[in-house]
């Protein structure tokens, strides 16, 4: 354990000993009123002072530390009548606030039917209820993996539902609205052209509502686009010019209306999996994907990130095993320190495999606390 990690651990122990949540602790260790705030406790420990003084150098400031609620979906969806653990949106918001998170990203608006407000909060009334709980706990909602119309051209029903989602987003105070899916699962240029037309149109509607429309990547979206001949029996290209699918999508969508949320884990999986392609002349080519480089080229097209960590495991198909943030091998210190536009981005901790099931029903919230601490401790690498 490094000296800095020991300071963070000691500060956490002091905070728990004082019975303070992270917000209270940070307030108590800031400025000349610290001693009065923790009256009767004597001078703060050197570890707490070090943690307080070091806060300015964090790569993810307190106001930007977020979590997508998909990570704790088991807690949101469990029956509050069958457990004493946090259950449903309201109780989970309280726990995430206690941990220290400032931001959340929704992954739909469903919870257990026995939770306060009922099962389905995908309504204007449900959004108002959620907004009250967010405000009560000092949480800011940044976006949602929600409904994106499947039809194109848009059906009247899909357009109405999309506009309802925009209304819900504004009630909840989002800056962004999006999806957890790629714009298309196709490998072919023609299908990405259609997807771009659709997203440009939806993005314009979202912009009129004061929201940024974003898509989210999985690994395959950063595989190579099939855009060159010879053609197959269906008239589709079989080779690539070397551009990756989502990079092409960025080129042909309107930067004023379409944004991306990079899932940094899946981008690194793409780096591991998609290195080779067949060029138009039939030659085998190698091009190693650089997630950080893609962001640096147009960093403000990426207002949100999924801060999902992975431990290297070349024996698996993906090259990484998902782990709590800060316990893997993805170099987040370099990524966040070099991506540009300091203070602009909103990283959301995500871990698809966080739920522990019946063996450890509180695991997703425990992992969330570990991940928050590691996100708070993240500093730029020393050179």
C-alpha positions as a Python dict, from the first residue, in 0.01 Angstrom:
ca = {
    (1, 'X'): (0, 0, 0),
    (2, 'X'): (135, 345, -94),
    (3, 'X'): (162, 631, 154),
    (4, 'X'): (-123, 808, -25),
    (5, 'X'): (-346, 500, -4),
    (6, 'X'): (-269, 476, 368),
    (7, 'X'): (-374, 840, 408),
    (8, 'X'): (-703, 774, 231),
    (9, 'X'): (-767, 463, 443),
    (10, 'X'): (-683, 647, 767),
    (11, 'X'): (-906, 938, 672),
    (12, 'X'): (-1188, 695, 600),
    (13, 'X'): (-1143, 533, 939),
    (14, 'X'): (-1155, 872, 1110),
    (15, 'X'): (-1468, 969, 915),
    (16, 'X'): (-1647, 652, 1022),
    (17, 'X'): (-1532, 702, 1381),
    (18, 'X'): (-1683, 1050, 1383),
    (19, 'X'): (-2010, 915, 1244),
    (20, 'X'): (-1990, 1146, 941),
    (21, 'X'): (-2080, 1069, 584),
    (22, 'X'): (-1833, 1175, 317),
    (23, 'X'): (-2003, 1508, 247),
    (24, 'X'): (-2002, 1600, 615),
    (25, 'X'): (-1642, 1485, 653),
    (26, 'X'): (-1524, 1694, 358),
    (27, 'X'): (-1703, 1997, 500),
    (28, 'X'): (-1555, 1931, 844),
    (29, 'X'): (-1200, 1912, 711),
    (30, 'X'): (-1221, 2229, 501),
    (31, 'X'): (-1128, 2581, 616),
    (32, 'X'): (-1074, 2736, 956),
    (33, 'X'): (-1406, 2616, 1100),
    (34, 'X'): (-1301, 2250, 1097),
    (35, 'X'): (-1229, 2231, 1470),
    (36, 'X'): (-1562, 2391, 1557),
    (37, 'X'): (-1750, 2159, 1325),
    (38, 'X'): (-1616, 1855, 1504),
    (39, 'X'): (-1632, 2021, 1845),
    (40, 'X'): (-1491, 1822, 2129),
    (41, 'X'): (-1295, 1588, 1906),
    (42, 'X'): (-963, 1773, 1931),
    (43, 'X'): (-728, 1847, 1639),
    (44, 'X'): (-785, 1651, 1321),
    (45, 'X'): (-541, 1372, 1250),
    (46, 'X'): (-259, 1429, 1005),
    (47, 'X'): (-419, 1170, 775),
    (48, 'X'): (-745, 1364, 763),
    (49, 'X'): (-558, 1689, 702),
    (50, 'X'): (-361, 1526, 423),
    (51, 'X'): (-680, 1394, 265),
    (52, 'X'): (-843, 1735, 286),
    (53, 'X'): (-540, 1918, 144),
    (54, 'X'): (-500, 1664, -136),
    (55, 'X'): (-853, 1700, -261),
    (56, 'X'): (-765, 1974, -506),
    (57, 'X'): (-541, 1736, -699),
    (58, 'X'): (-803, 1471, -758),
    (59, 'X'): (-871, 1384, -1122),
    (60, 'X'): (-1244, 1342, -1057),
    (61, 'X'): (-1369, 1626, -835),
    (62, 'X'): (-1643, 1547, -580),
    (63, 'X'): (-1917, 1706, -792),
    (64, 'X'): (-1833, 1476, -1085),
    (65, 'X'): (-1825, 1138, -908),
    (66, 'X'): (-2111, 939, -1052),
    (67, 'X'): (-2262, 593, -1085),
    (68, 'X'): (-2498, 440, -1335),
    (69, 'X'): (-2783, 273, -1149),
    (70, 'X'): (-2748, -42, -1359),
    (71, 'X'): (-2460, -128, -1127),
    (72, 'X'): (-2700, -150, -830),
    (73, 'X'): (-3003, -277, -1023),
    (74, 'X'): (-3043, -566, -779),
    (75, 'X'): (-3090, -326, -488),
    (76, 'X'): (-3337, -112, -681),
    (77, 'X'): (-3542, -411, -793),
    (78, 'X'): (-3558, -617, -471),
    (79, 'X'): (-3865, -638, -249),
    (80, 'X'): (-3828, -401, 48),
    (81, 'X'): (-4061, -624, 250),
    (82, 'X'): (-3821, -916, 233),
    (83, 'X'): (-3496, -749, 345),
    (84, 'X'): (-3347, -481, 566),
    (85, 'X'): (-3098, -385, 294),
    (86, 'X'): (-3155, -70, 85),
    (87, 'X'): (-3431, -142, -167),
    (88, 'X'): (-3599, 70, -432),
    (89, 'X'): (-3494, 406, -568),
    (90, 'X'): (-3544, 612, -256),
    (91, 'X'): (-3339, 392, -20),
    (92, 'X'): (-3068, 334, -281),
    (93, 'X'): (-3036, 710, -337),
    (94, 'X'): (-2990, 753, 37),
    (95, 'X'): (-2714, 490, 40),
    (96, 'X'): (-2535, 630, -265),
    (97, 'X'): (-2542, 975, -108),
    (98, 'X'): (-2401, 832, 215),
    (99, 'X'): (-2120, 673, 17),
    (100, 'X'): (-2044, 1012, -135),
    (101, 'X'): (-2166, 1001, -495),
    (102, 'X'): (-2287, 1331, -640),
    (103, 'X'): (-2423, 1210, -974),
    (104, 'X'): (-2633, 921, -1101),
    (105, 'X'): (-2725, 795, -1444),
    (106, 'X'): (-3050, 606, -1475),
    (107, 'X'): (-3092, 271, -1649),
    (108, 'X'): (-3469, 286, -1679),
    (109, 'X'): (-3732, 382, -1424),
    (110, 'X'): (-3848, 45, -1294),
    (111, 'X'): (-3825, -86, -936),
    (112, 'X'): (-4001, -350, -724),
    (113, 'X'): (-4377, -305, -706),
    (114, 'X'): (-4365, -290, -323),
    (115, 'X'): (-4123, 4, -326),
    (116, 'X'): (-4252, 353, -262),
    (117, 'X'): (-4406, 489, -581),
    (118, 'X'): (-4475, 146, -732),
    (119, 'X'): (-4309, -52, -1006),
    (120, 'X'): (-4313, 189, -1298),
    (121, 'X'): (-4192, 547, -1259),
    (122, 'X'): (-4167, 612, -1634),
    (123, 'X'): (-4433, 883, -1607),
    (124, 'X'): (-4440, 1256, -1541),
    (125, 'X'): (-4569, 1188, -1189),
    (126, 'X'): (-4302, 924, -1131),
    (127, 'X'): (-4032, 1163, -1250),
    (128, 'X'): (-4146, 1426, -1000),
    (129, 'X'): (-4126, 1170, -722),
    (130, 'X'): (-3776, 1065, -829),
    (131, 'X'): (-3664, 1428, -853),
    (132, 'X'): (-3773, 1490, -496),
    (133, 'X'): (-3570, 1192, -372),
    (134, 'X'): (-3267, 1304, -574),
    (135, 'X'): (-3289, 1655, -429),
    (136, 'X'): (-3336, 1523, -77),
    (137, 'X'): (-3006, 1336, -108),
    (138, 'X'): (-2803, 1598, -290),
    (139, 'X'): (-2782, 1390, -608),
    (140, 'X'): (-2777, 1521, -963),
    (141, 'X'): (-2906, 1303, -1245),
    (142, 'X'): (-2703, 1333, -1566),
    (143, 'X'): (-2869, 1095, -1812),
    (144, 'X'): (-3053, 771, -1876),
    (145, 'X'): (-3009, 453, -2072),
    (146, 'X'): (-3363, 476, -2193),
    (147, 'X'): (-3587, 469, -2495),
    (148, 'X'): (-3452, 543, -2841),
    (149, 'X'): (-3705, 483, -3120),
    (150, 'X'): (-3640, 171, -3323),
    (151, 'X'): (-3850, 275, -3620),
    (152, 'X'): (-3711, 486, -3902),
    (153, 'X'): (-3873, 693, -4035),
    (154, 'X'): (-4027, 757, -3693),
    (155, 'X'): (-4373, 625, -3619),
    (156, 'X'): (-4610, 862, -3440),
    (157, 'X'): (-4615, 635, -3135),
    (158, 'X'): (-4233, 622, -3113),
    (159, 'X'): (-4206, 999, -3151),
    (160, 'X'): (-4460, 1054, -2873),
    (161, 'X'): (-4277, 816, -2639),
    (162, 'X'): (-3943, 979, -2720),
    (163, 'X'): (-4086, 1321, -2637),
    (164, 'X'): (-4221, 1182, -2308),
    (165, 'X'): (-3869, 1071, -2224),
    (166, 'X'): (-3741, 1420, -2299),
    (167, 'X'): (-4005, 1565, -2067),
    (168, 'X'): (-3908, 1318, -1793),
    (169, 'X'): (-3542, 1408, -1847),
    (170, 'X'): (-3610, 1775, -1793),
    (171, 'X'): (-3811, 1708, -1477),
    (172, 'X'): (-3520, 1504, -1342),
    (173, 'X'): (-3272, 1775, -1437),
    (174, 'X'): (-3070, 1579, -1690),
    (175, 'X'): (-2818, 1746, -1914),
    (176, 'X'): (-2817, 1441, -2142),
    (177, 'X'): (-3048, 1167, -2264),
    (178, 'X'): (-2935, 847, -2429),
    (179, 'X'): (-2921, 473, -2464),
    (180, 'X'): (-2708, 180, -2357),
    (181, 'X'): (-2697, 42, -2710),
    (182, 'X'): (-2488, 106, -3019),
    (183, 'X'): (-2656, 305, -3300),
    (184, 'X'): (-2664, -16, -3505),
    (185, 'X'): (-2517, -362, -3473),
    (186, 'X'): (-2435, -377, -3844),
    (187, 'X'): (-2085, -394, -3988),
    (188, 'X'): (-2188, -221, -4313),
    (189, 'X'): (-2143, 144, -4409),
    (190, 'X'): (-2491, 175, -4557),
    (191, 'X'): (-2654, 82, -4226),
    (192, 'X'): (-2439, 332, -4036),
    (193, 'X'): (-2544, 600, -4286),
    (194, 'X'): (-2909, 527, -4202),
    (195, 'X'): (-2831, 527, -3830),
    (196, 'X'): (-2663, 867, -3864),
    (197, 'X'): (-2968, 1014, -4038),
    (198, 'X'): (-3188, 886, -3756),
    (199, 'X'): (-2961, 1012, -3478),
    (200, 'X'): (-2916, 1353, -3640),
    (201, 'X'): (-3295, 1392, -3647),
    (202, 'X'): (-3346, 1266, -3291),
    (203, 'X'): (-3056, 1479, -3173),
    (204, 'X'): (-3214, 1790, -3317),
    (205, 'X'): (-3539, 1713, -3132),
    (206, 'X'): (-3342, 1659, -2810),
    (207, 'X'): (-3148, 1983, -2859),
    (208, 'X'): (-3475, 2174, -2892),
    (209, 'X'): (-3565, 2033, -2550),
    (210, 'X'): (-3231, 2154, -2408),
    (211, 'X'): (-3073, 1807, -2392),
    (212, 'X'): (-2770, 1635, -2545),
    (213, 'X'): (-2852, 1303, -2711),
    (214, 'X'): (-2584, 1038, -2661),
    (215, 'X'): (-2513, 684, -2765),
    (216, 'X'): (-2304, 432, -2573),
    (217, 'X'): (-2053, 185, -2711),
    (218, 'X'): (-1983, -181, -2663),
    (219, 'X'): (-1665, -335, -2799),
    (220, 'X'): (-1801, -426, -3142),
    (221, 'X'): (-1882, -62, -3222),
    (222, 'X'): (-1507, -4, -3240),
    (223, 'X'): (-1447, -292, -3479),
    (224, 'X'): (-1370, -214, -3844),
    (225, 'X'): (-1638, -86, -4080),
    (226, 'X'): (-1698, -291, -4395),
    (227, 'X'): (-1698, -19, -4660),
    (228, 'X'): (-1492, -156, -4953),
    (229, 'X'): (-1520, -422, -5223),
    (230, 'X'): (-1526, -683, -5354),
    (231, 'X'): (-1895, -729, -5282),
    (232, 'X'): (-2057, -1045, -5153),
    (233, 'X'): (-2357, -1221, -5313),
    (234, 'X'): (-2594, -969, -5148),
    (235, 'X'): (-2397, -675, -5284),
    (236, 'X'): (-2237, -588, -4951),
    (237, 'X'): (-1871, -485, -4907),
    (238, 'X'): (-1632, -742, -4765),
    (239, 'X'): (-1326, -528, -4689),
    (240, 'X'): (-1241, -219, -4489),
    (241, 'X'): (-1068, 113, -4542),
    (242, 'X'): (-949, 83, -4181),
    (243, 'X'): (-1198, 316, -4013),
    (244, 'X'): (-1386, 187, -3712),
    (245, 'X'): (-1765, 188, -3702),
    (246, 'X'): (-1820, 443, -3429),
    (247, 'X'): (-1543, 670, -3558),
    (248, 'X'): (-1727, 681, -3890),
    (249, 'X'): (-2051, 758, -3706),
    (250, 'X'): (-1884, 1054, -3535),
    (251, 'X'): (-1767, 1186, -3873),
    (252, 'X'): (-2113, 1183, -4030),
    (253, 'X'): (-2328, 1299, -3738),
    (254, 'X'): (-2386, 1659, -3640),
    (255, 'X'): (-2158, 1757, -3346),
    (256, 'X'): (-2423, 2006, -3236),
    (257, 'X'): (-2685, 1735, -3189),
    (258, 'X'): (-2516, 1397, -3132),
    (259, 'X'): (-2275, 1301, -2852),
    (260, 'X'): (-2113, 982, -2722),
    (261, 'X'): (-2068, 821, -2385),
    (262, 'X'): (-1755, 611, -2407),
    (263, 'X'): (-1759, 292, -2204),
    (264, 'X'): (-1387, 285, -2134),
    (265, 'X'): (-1386, -85, -2045),
    (266, 'X'): (-1549, -191, -2372),
    (267, 'X'): (-1318, 43, -2563),
    (268, 'X'): (-1021, -140, -2412),
    (269, 'X'): (-1180, -473, -2500),
    (270, 'X'): (-1198, -344, -2859),
    (271, 'X'): (-828, -257, -2835),
    (272, 'X'): (-762, -620, -2739),
    (273, 'X'): (-996, -784, -2993),
    (274, 'X'): (-1001, -572, -3307),
    (275, 'X'): (-648, -519, -3436),
    (276, 'X'): (-654, -662, -3787),
    (277, 'X'): (-855, -599, -4101),
    (278, 'X'): (-847, -677, -4471),
    (279, 'X'): (-774, -367, -4679),
    (280, 'X'): (-941, -294, -5016),
    (281, 'X'): (-639, -441, -5199),
    (282, 'X'): (-672, -766, -5004),
    (283, 'X'): (-369, -710, -4783),
    (284, 'X'): (-379, -785, -4411),
    (285, 'X'): (-341, -471, -4201),
    (286, 'X'): (-290, -409, -3830),
    (287, 'X'): (-418, -104, -3645),
    (288, 'X'): (-431, -101, -3264),
    (289, 'X'): (-719, 102, -3124),
    (290, 'X'): (-635, 391, -2891),
    (291, 'X'): (-941, 490, -2679),
    (292, 'X'): (-767, 791, -2525),
    (293, 'X'): (-655, 915, -2867),
    (294, 'X'): (-1011, 902, -2999),
    (295, 'X'): (-1132, 1117, -2709),
    (296, 'X'): (-844, 1364, -2738),
    (297, 'X'): (-931, 1438, -3102),
    (298, 'X'): (-1273, 1577, -3008),
    (299, 'X'): (-1302, 1554, -2634),
    (300, 'X'): (-1624, 1753, -2604),
    (301, 'X'): (-1813, 1495, -2808),
    (302, 'X'): (-1776, 1272, -2499),
    (303, 'X'): (-1962, 1445, -2213),
    (304, 'X'): (-2010, 1119, -2024),
    (305, 'X'): (-1798, 812, -1960),
    (306, 'X'): (-1858, 474, -1807),
    (307, 'X'): (-1571, 431, -1564),
    (308, 'X'): (-1570, 53, -1570),
    (309, 'X'): (-1249, -121, -1470),
    (310, 'X'): (-1098, -447, -1589),
    (311, 'X'): (-822, -678, -1478),
    (312, 'X'): (-615, -805, -1770),
    (313, 'X'): (-686, -1168, -1857),
    (314, 'X'): (-574, -1255, -2212),
    (315, 'X'): (-714, -1607, -2171),
    (316, 'X'): (-1069, -1470, -2197),
    (317, 'X'): (-1234, -1360, -2519),
    (318, 'X'): (-1252, -999, -2401),
    (319, 'X'): (-902, -977, -2258),
    (320, 'X'): (-1030, -835, -1929),
    (321, 'X'): (-1237, -942, -1629),
    (322, 'X'): (-1469, -675, -1486),
    (323, 'X'): (-1372, -561, -1135),
    (324, 'X'): (-1454, -271, -902),
    (325, 'X'): (-1315, 63, -1014),
    (326, 'X'): (-954, 114, -917),
    (327, 'X'): (-877, -255, -870),
    (328, 'X'): (-803, -334, -1235),
    (329, 'X'): (-536, -264, -1493),
    (330, 'X'): (-699, 4, -1707),
    (331, 'X'): (-487, 318, -1665),
    (332, 'X'): (-753, 562, -1553),
    (333, 'X'): (-497, 800, -1403),
    (334, 'X'): (-344, 861, -1745),
    (335, 'X'): (-679, 857, -1925),
    (336, 'X'): (-845, 1117, -1703),
    (337, 'X'): (-536, 1337, -1677),
    (338, 'X'): (-475, 1352, -2053),
    (339, 'X'): (-822, 1354, -2210),
    (340, 'X'): (-852, 1736, -2211),
    (341, 'X'): (-1137, 1975, -2128),
    (342, 'X'): (-1074, 1952, -1754),
    (343, 'X'): (-1395, 1963, -1552),
    (344, 'X'): (-1620, 1896, -1853),
    (345, 'X'): (-1668, 1519, -1839),
    (346, 'X'): (-1897, 1313, -1616),
    (347, 'X'): (-1756, 967, -1534),
    (348, 'X'): (-2010, 711, -1412),
    (349, 'X'): (-1882, 406, -1227),
    (350, 'X'): (-2033, 92, -1377),
    (351, 'X'): (-1979, -276, -1309),
    (352, 'X'): (-2208, -515, -1493),
    (353, 'X'): (-2128, -805, -1261),
    (354, 'X'): (-2155, -614, -931),
    (355, 'X'): (-2471, -789, -800),
    (356, 'X'): (-2380, -1075, -569),
    (357, 'X'): (-2709, -1266, -577),
    (358, 'X'): (-2825, -1459, -272),
    (359, 'X'): (-2467, -1535, -170),
    (360, 'X'): (-2388, -1166, -111),
    (361, 'X'): (-2701, -955, -159),
    (362, 'X'): (-2530, -628, -65),
    (363, 'X'): (-2228, -679, -291),
    (364, 'X'): (-2321, -417, -554),
    (365, 'X'): (-2342, -145, -290),
    (366, 'X'): (-2022, -267, -124),
    (367, 'X'): (-1843, -257, -459),
    (368, 'X'): (-1987, 91, -514),
    (369, 'X'): (-1827, 211, -192),
    (370, 'X'): (-1489, 61, -284),
    (371, 'X'): (-1514, 215, -629),
    (372, 'X'): (-1611, 556, -494),
    (373, 'X'): (-1310, 558, -263),
    (374, 'X'): (-1079, 464, -549),
    (375, 'X'): (-1229, 727, -778),
    (376, 'X'): (-1184, 989, -505),
    (377, 'X'): (-822, 883, -455),
    (378, 'X'): (-731, 897, -826),
    (379, 'X'): (-441, 1132, -898),
    (380, 'X'): (-244, 1220, -1208),
    (381, 'X'): (60, 993, -1252),
    (382, 'X'): (394, 1135, -1145),
    (383, 'X'): (660, 1172, -1412),
}
